[in-house]
Coordinates of N, CA, C and O in Angstrom, one line a residue:
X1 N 10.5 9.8 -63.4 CA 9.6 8.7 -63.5 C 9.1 8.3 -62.1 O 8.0 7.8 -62.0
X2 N 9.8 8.4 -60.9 CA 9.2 8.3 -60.1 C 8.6 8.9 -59.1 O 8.0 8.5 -58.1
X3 N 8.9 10.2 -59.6 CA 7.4 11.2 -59.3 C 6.5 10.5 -59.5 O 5.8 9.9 -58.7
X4 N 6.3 10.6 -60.8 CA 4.9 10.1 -61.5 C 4.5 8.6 -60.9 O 3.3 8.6 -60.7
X5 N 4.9 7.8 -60.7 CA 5.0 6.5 -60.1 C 4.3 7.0 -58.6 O 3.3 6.3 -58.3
X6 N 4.6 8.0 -57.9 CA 4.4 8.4 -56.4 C 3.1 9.1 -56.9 O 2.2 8.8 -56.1
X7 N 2.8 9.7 -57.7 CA 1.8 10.6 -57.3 C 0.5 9.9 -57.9 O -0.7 10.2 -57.6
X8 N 0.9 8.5 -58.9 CA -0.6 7.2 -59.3 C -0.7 6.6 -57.5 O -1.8 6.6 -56.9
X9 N 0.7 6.2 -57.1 CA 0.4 5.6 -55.9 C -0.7 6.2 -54.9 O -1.6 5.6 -54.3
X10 N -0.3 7.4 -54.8 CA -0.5 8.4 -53.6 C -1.7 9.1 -54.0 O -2.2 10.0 -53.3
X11 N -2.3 8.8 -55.0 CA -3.7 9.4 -55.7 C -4.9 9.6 -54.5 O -5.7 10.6 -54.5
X12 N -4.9 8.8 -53.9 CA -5.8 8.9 -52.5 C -5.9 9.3 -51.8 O -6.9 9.8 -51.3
X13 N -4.5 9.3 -51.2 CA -3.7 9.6 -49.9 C -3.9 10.8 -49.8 O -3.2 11.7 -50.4
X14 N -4.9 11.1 -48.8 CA -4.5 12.5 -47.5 C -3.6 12.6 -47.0 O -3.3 13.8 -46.9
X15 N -2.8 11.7 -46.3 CA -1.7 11.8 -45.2 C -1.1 12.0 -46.2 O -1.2 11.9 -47.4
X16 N 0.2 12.8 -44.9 CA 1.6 13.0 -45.7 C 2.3 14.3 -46.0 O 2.2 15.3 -45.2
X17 N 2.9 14.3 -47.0 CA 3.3 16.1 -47.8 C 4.0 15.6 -48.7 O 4.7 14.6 -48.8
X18 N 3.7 16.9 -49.7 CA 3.3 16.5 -50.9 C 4.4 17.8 -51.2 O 4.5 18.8 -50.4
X19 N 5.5 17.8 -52.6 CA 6.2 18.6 -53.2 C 5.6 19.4 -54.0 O 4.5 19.1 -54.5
X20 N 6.1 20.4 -54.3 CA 5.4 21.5 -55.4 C 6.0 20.5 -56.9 O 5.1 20.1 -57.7
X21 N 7.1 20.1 -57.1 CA 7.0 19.0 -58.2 C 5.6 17.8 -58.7 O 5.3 17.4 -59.8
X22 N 5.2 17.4 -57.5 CA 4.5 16.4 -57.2 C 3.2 16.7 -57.1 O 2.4 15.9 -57.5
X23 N 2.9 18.0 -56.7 CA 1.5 18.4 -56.8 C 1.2 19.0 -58.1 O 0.1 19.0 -58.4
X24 N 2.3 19.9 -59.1 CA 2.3 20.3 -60.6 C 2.1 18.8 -61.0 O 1.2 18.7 -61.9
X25 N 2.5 17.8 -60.7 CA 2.9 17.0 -61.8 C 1.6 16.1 -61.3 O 1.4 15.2 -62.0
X26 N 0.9 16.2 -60.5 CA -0.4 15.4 -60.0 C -1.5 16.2 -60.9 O -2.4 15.5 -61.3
X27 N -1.4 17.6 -61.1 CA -2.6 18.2 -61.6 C -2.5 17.9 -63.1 O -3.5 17.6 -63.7
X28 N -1.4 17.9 -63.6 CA -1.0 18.0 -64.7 C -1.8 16.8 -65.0 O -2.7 17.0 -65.8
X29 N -1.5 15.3 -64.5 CA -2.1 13.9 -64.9 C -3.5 14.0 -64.8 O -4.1 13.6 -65.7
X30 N -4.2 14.6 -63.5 CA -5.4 15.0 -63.8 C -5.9 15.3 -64.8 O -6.6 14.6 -65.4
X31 N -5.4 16.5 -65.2 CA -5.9 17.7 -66.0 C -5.6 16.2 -67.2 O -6.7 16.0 -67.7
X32 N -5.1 15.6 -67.6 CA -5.1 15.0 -69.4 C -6.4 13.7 -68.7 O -7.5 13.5 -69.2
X33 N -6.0 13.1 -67.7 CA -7.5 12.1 -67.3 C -8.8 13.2 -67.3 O -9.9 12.6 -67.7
X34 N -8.9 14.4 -67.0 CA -10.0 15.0 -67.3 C -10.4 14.8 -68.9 O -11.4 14.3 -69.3
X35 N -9.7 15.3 -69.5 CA -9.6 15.6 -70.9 C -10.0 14.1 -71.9 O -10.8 14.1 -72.9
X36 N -9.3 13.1 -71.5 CA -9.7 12.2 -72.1 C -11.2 11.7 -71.6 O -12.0 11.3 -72.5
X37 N -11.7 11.6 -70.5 CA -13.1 11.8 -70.1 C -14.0 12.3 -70.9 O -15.0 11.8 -71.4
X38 N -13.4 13.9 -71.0 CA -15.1 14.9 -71.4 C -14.5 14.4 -73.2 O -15.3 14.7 -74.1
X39 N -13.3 13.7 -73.7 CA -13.5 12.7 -75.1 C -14.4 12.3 -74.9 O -15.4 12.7 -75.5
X40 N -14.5 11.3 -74.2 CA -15.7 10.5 -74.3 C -17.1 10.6 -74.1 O -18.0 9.9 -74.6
X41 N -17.2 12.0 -72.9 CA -18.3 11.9 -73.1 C -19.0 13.0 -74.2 O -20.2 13.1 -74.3
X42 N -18.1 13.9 -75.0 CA -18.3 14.4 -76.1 C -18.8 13.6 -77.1 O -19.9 13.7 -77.8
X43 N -17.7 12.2 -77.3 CA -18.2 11.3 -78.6 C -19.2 10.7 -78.3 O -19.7 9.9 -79.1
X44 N -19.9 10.7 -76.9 CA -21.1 10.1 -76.5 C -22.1 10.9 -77.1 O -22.8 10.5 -78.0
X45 N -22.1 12.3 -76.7 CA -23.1 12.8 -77.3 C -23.3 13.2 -78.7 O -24.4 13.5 -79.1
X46 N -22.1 13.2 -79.6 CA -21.9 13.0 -80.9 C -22.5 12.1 -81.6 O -23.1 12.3 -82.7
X47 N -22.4 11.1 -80.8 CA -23.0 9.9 -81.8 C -24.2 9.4 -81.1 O -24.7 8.3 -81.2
X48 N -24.7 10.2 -80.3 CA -26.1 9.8 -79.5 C -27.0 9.8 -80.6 O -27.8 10.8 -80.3
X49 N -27.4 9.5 -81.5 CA -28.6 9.7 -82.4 C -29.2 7.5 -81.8 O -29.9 6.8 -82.5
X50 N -28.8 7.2 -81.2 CA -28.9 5.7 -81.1 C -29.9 5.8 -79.8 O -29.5 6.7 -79.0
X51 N -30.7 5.3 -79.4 CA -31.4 4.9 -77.7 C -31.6 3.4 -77.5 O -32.0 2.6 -78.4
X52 N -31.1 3.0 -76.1 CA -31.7 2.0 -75.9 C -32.1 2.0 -74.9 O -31.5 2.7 -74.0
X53 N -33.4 1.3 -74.6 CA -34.4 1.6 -73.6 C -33.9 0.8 -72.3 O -34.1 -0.4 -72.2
X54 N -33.2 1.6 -71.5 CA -32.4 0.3 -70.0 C -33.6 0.0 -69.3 O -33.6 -1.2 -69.0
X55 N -34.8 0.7 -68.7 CA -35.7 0.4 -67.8 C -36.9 0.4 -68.4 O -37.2 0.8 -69.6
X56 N -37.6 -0.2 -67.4 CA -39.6 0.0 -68.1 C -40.2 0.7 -67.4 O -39.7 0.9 -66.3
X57 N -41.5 1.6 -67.6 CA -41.9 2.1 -67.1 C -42.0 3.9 -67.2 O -41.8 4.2 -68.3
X58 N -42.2 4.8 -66.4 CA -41.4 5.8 -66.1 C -40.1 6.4 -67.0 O -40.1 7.2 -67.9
X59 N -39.0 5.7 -66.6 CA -37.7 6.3 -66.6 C -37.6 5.1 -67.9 O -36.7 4.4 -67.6
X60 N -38.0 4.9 -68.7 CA -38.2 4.1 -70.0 C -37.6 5.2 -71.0 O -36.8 4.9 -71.9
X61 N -38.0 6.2 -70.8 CA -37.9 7.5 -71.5 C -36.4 7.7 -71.6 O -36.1 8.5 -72.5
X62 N -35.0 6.9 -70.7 CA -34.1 7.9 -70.8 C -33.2 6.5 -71.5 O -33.3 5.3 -71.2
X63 N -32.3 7.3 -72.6 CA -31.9 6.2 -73.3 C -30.4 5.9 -72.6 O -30.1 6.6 -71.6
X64 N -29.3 4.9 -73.2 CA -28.6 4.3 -73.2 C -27.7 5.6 -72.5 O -27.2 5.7 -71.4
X65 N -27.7 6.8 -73.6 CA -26.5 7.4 -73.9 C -26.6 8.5 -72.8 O -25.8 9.4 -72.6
X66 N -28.2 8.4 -71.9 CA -28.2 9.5 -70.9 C -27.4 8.5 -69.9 O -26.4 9.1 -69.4
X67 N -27.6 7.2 -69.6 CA -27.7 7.0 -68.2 C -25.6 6.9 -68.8 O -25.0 7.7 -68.1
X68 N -24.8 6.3 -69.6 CA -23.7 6.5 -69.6 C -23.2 7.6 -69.7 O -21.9 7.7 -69.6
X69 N -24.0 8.6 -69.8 CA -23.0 10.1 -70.1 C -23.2 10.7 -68.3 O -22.6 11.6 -67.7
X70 N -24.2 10.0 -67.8 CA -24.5 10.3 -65.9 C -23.6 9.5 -65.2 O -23.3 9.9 -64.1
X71 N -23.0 8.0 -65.6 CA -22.0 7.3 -64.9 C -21.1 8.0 -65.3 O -20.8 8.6 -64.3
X72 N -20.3 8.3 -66.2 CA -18.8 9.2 -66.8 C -18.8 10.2 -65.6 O -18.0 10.1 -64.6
X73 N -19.7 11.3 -65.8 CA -20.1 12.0 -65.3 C -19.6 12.1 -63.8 O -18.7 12.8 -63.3
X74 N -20.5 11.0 -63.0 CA -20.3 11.1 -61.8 C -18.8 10.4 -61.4 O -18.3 10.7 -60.3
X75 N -18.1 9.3 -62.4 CA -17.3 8.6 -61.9 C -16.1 9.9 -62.3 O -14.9 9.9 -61.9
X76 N -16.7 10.8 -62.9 CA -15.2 11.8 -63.4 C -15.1 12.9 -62.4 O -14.2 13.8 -62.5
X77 N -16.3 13.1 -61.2 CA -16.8 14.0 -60.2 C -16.0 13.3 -59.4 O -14.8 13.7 -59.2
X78 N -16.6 12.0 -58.6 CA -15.6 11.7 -57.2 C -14.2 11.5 -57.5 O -13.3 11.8 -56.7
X79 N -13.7 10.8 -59.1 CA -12.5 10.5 -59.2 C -11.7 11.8 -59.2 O -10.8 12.1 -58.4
X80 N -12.1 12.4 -60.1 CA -11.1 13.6 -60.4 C -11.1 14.3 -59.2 O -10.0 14.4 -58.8
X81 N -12.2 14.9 -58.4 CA -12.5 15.5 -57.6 C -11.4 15.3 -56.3 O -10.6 16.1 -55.9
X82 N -11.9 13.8 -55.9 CA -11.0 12.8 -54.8 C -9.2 13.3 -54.9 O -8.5 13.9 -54.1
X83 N -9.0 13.0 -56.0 CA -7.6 13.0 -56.6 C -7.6 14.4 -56.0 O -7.0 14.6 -54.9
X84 N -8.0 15.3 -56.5 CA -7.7 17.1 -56.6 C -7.4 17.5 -55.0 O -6.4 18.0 -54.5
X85 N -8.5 17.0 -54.5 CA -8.6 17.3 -52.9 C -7.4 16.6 -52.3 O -6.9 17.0 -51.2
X86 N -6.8 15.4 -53.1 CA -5.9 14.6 -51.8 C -4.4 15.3 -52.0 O -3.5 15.5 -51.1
X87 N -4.3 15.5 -53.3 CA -2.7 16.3 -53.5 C -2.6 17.3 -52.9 O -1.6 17.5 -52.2
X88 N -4.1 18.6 -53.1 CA -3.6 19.6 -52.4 C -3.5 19.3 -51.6 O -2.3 18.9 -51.6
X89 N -4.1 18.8 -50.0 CA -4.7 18.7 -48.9 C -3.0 18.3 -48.7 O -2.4 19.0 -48.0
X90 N -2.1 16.9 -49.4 CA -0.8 16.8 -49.0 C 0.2 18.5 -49.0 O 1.1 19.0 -48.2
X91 N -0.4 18.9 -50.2 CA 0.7 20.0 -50.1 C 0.4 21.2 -49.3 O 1.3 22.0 -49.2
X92 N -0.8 21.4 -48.9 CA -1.0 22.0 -47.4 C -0.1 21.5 -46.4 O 0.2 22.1 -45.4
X93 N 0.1 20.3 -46.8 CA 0.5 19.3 -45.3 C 1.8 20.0 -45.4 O 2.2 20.5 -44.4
X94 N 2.3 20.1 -46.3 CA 3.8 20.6 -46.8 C 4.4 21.7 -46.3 O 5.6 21.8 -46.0
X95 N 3.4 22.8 -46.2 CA 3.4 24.0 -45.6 C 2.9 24.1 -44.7 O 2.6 25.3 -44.4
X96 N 2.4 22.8 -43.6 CA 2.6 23.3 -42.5 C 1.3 23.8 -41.9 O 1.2 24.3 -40.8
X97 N 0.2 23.4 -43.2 CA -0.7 23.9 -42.6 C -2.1 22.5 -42.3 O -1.7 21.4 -42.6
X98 N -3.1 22.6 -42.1 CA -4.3 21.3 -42.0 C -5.5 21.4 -43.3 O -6.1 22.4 -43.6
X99 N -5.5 20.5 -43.6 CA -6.7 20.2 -44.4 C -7.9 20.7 -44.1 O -8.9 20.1 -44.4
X100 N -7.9 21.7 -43.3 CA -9.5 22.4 -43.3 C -9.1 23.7 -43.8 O -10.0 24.4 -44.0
X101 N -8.3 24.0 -44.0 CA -8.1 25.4 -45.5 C -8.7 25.0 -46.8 O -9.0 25.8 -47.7
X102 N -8.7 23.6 -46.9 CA -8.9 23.6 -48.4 C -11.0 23.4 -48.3 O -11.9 23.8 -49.0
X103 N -10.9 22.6 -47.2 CA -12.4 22.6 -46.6 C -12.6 24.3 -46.9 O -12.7 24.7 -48.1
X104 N -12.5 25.0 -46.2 CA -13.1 26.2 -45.8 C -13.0 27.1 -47.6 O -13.9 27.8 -48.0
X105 N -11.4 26.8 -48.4 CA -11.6 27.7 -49.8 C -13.2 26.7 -50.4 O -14.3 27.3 -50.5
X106 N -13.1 25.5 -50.6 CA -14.0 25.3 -51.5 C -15.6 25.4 -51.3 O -16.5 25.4 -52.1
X107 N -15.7 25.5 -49.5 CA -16.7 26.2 -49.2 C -17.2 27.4 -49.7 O -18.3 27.5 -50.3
X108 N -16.1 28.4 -49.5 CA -15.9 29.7 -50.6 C -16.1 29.8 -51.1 O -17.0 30.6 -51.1
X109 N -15.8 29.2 -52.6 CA -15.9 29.4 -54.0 C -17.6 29.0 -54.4 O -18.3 29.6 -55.2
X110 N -17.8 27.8 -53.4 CA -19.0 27.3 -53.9 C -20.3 28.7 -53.6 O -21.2 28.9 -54.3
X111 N -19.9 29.4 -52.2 CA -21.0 29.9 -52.0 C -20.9 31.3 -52.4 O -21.7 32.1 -52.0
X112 N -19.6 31.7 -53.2 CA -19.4 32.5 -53.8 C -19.9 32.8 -55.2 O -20.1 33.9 -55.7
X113 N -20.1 31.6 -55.9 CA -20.7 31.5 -57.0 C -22.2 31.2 -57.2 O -23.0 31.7 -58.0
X114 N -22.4 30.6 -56.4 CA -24.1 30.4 -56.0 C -24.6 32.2 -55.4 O -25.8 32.4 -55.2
X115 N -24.0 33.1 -55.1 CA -24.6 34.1 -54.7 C -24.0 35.4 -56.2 O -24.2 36.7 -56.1
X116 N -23.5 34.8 -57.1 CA -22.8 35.7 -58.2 C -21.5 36.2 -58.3 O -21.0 36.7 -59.3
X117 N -20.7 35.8 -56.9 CA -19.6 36.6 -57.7 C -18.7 35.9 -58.1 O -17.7 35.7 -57.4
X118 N -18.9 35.4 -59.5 CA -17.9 34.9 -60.4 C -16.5 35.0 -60.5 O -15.5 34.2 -60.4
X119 N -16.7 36.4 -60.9 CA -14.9 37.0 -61.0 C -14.8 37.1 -59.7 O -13.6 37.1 -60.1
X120 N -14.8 37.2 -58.5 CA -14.0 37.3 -57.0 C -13.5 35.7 -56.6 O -12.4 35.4 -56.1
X121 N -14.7 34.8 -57.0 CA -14.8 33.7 -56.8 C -13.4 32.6 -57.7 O -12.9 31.5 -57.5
X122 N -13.2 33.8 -58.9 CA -12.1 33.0 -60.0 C -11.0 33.8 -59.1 O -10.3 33.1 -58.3
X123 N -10.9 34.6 -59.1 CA -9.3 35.2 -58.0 C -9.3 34.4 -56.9 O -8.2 34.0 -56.6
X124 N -10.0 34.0 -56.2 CA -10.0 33.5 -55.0 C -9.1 32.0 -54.9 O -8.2 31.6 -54.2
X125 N -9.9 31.6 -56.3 CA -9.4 30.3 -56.8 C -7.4 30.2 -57.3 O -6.5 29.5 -56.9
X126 N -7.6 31.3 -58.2 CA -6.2 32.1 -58.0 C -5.2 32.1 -57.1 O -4.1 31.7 -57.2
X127 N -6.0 32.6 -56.0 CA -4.6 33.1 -55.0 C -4.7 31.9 -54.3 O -3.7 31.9 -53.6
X128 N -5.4 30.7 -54.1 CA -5.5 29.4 -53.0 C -4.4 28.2 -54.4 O -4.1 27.1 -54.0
X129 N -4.2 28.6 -55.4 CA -3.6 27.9 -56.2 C -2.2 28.5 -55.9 O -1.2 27.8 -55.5
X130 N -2.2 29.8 -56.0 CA -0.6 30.5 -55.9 C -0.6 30.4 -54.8 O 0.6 30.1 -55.0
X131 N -0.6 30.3 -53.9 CA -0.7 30.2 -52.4 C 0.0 28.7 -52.0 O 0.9 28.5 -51.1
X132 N -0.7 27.7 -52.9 CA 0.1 26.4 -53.1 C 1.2 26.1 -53.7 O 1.6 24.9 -53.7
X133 N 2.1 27.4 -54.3 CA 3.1 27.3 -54.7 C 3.9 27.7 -54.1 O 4.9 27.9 -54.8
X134 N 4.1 28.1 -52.9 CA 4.7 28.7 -51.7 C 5.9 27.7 -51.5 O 5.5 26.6 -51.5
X135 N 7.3 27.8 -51.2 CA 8.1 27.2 -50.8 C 7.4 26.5 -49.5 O 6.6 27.2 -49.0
X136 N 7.8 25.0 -48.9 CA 7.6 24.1 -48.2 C 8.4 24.3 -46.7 O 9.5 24.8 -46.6
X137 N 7.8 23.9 -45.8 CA 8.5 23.7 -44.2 C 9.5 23.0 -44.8 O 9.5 22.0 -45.5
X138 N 10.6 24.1 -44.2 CA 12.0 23.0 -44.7 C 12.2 22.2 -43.5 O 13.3 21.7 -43.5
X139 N 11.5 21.8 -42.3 CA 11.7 21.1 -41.1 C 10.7 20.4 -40.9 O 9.6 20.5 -41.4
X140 N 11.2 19.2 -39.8 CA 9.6 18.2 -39.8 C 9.1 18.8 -38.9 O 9.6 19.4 -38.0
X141 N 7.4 18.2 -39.6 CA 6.5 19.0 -38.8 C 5.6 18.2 -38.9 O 6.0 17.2 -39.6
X142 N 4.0 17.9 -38.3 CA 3.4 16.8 -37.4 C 2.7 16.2 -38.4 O 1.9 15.3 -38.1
X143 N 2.9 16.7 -40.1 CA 2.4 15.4 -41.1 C 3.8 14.7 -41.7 O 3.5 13.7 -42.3
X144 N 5.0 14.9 -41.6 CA 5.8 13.8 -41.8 C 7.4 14.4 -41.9 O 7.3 15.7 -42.2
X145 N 8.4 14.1 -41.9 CA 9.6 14.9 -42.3 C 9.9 15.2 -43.4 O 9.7 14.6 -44.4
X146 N 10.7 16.4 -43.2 CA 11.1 17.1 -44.5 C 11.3 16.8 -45.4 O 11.7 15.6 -45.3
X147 N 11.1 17.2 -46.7 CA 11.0 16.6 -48.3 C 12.6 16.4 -48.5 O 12.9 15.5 -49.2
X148 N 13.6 17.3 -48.0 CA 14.5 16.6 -48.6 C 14.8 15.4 -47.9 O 15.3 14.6 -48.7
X149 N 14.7 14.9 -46.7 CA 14.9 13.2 -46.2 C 14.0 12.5 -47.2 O 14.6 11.6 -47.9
X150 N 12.4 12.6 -47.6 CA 11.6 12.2 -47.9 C 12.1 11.6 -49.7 O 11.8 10.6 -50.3
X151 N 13.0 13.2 -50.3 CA 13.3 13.0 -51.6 C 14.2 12.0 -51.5 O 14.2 11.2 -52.4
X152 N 15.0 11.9 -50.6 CA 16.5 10.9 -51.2 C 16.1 9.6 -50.3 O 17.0 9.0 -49.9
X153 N 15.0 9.2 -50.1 CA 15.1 7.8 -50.3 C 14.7 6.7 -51.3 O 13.8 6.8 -52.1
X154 N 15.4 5.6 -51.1 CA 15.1 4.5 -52.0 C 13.9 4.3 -53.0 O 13.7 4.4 -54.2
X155 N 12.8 4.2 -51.6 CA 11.6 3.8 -51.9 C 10.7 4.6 -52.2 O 9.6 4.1 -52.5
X156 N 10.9 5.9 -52.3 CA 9.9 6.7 -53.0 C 10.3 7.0 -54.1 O 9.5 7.7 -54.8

């Protein structure tokens, strides 16, 4: 429980280092907050047969159920996204390495798929995931000391 406890806390947080427990168990809560999301915005569009007209004018045209299925949307982009970026980025930190690997994969993927290659682009994704399952610097190193000091205290 107090994994789970550390990893709502720490949902933001770049700094630090992050356990392969902690980072499974971070994607994992993601991954069901994703899921209950695209719920809703499934049952949004389910039951969209409804409009209500939010502006005048122009954009008069777009009903209720566009502009909330565009807030969901965007709030499930930075949140989810934020969240994704800040665990790995710690569990980089873990191994010792800097937050511009994960800069430079997602660079990758993005201009890997924008130019076609899908399937290279899904391995890629692959091996920067397996790659995060790598056992941890078992020594301190310049984002914070070792996970086992870090595990056996009080307050985390």
């Amino acid at each position: 429980m107090q994994l789970a406890e550390k990893a709502v806390r720490h949902y933001f947080d770049f700094k630090g280092r992050a356990g392969i427990r902690e980072f499974i168990l971070a994607h994992i809560m993601i991954a069901l907050v994703n899921v209950c999301l695209l719920a809703v915005l499934l049952g949004l569009a389910f039951f969209g047969n409804f409009t209500v007209s939010v502006l005048s004018g122009p954009a008069a045209s777009a009903s209720f159920l566009d502009w909330a299925q565009t807030g969901i949307s965007v709030i499930m982009l930075f949140s989810i996204g934020l969240g994704i970026a800040a665990i790995d980025s710690r569990r980089l930190h873990d191994l010792n390495m800097t937050s511009w690997w994960l800069v430079a994969a997602v660079c990758a993927l993005v201009l890997l798929n924008i130019y076609g290659f899908f399937t290279f682009a899904t391995y890629l994704h692959l091996f920067f995931i397996i790659f995060l399952l790598f056992p941890a610097d078992k020594r301190a190193n310049r984002y914070g000391p070792a996970r086992v000091a870090v595990l056996s205290e009080n307050d985390d």
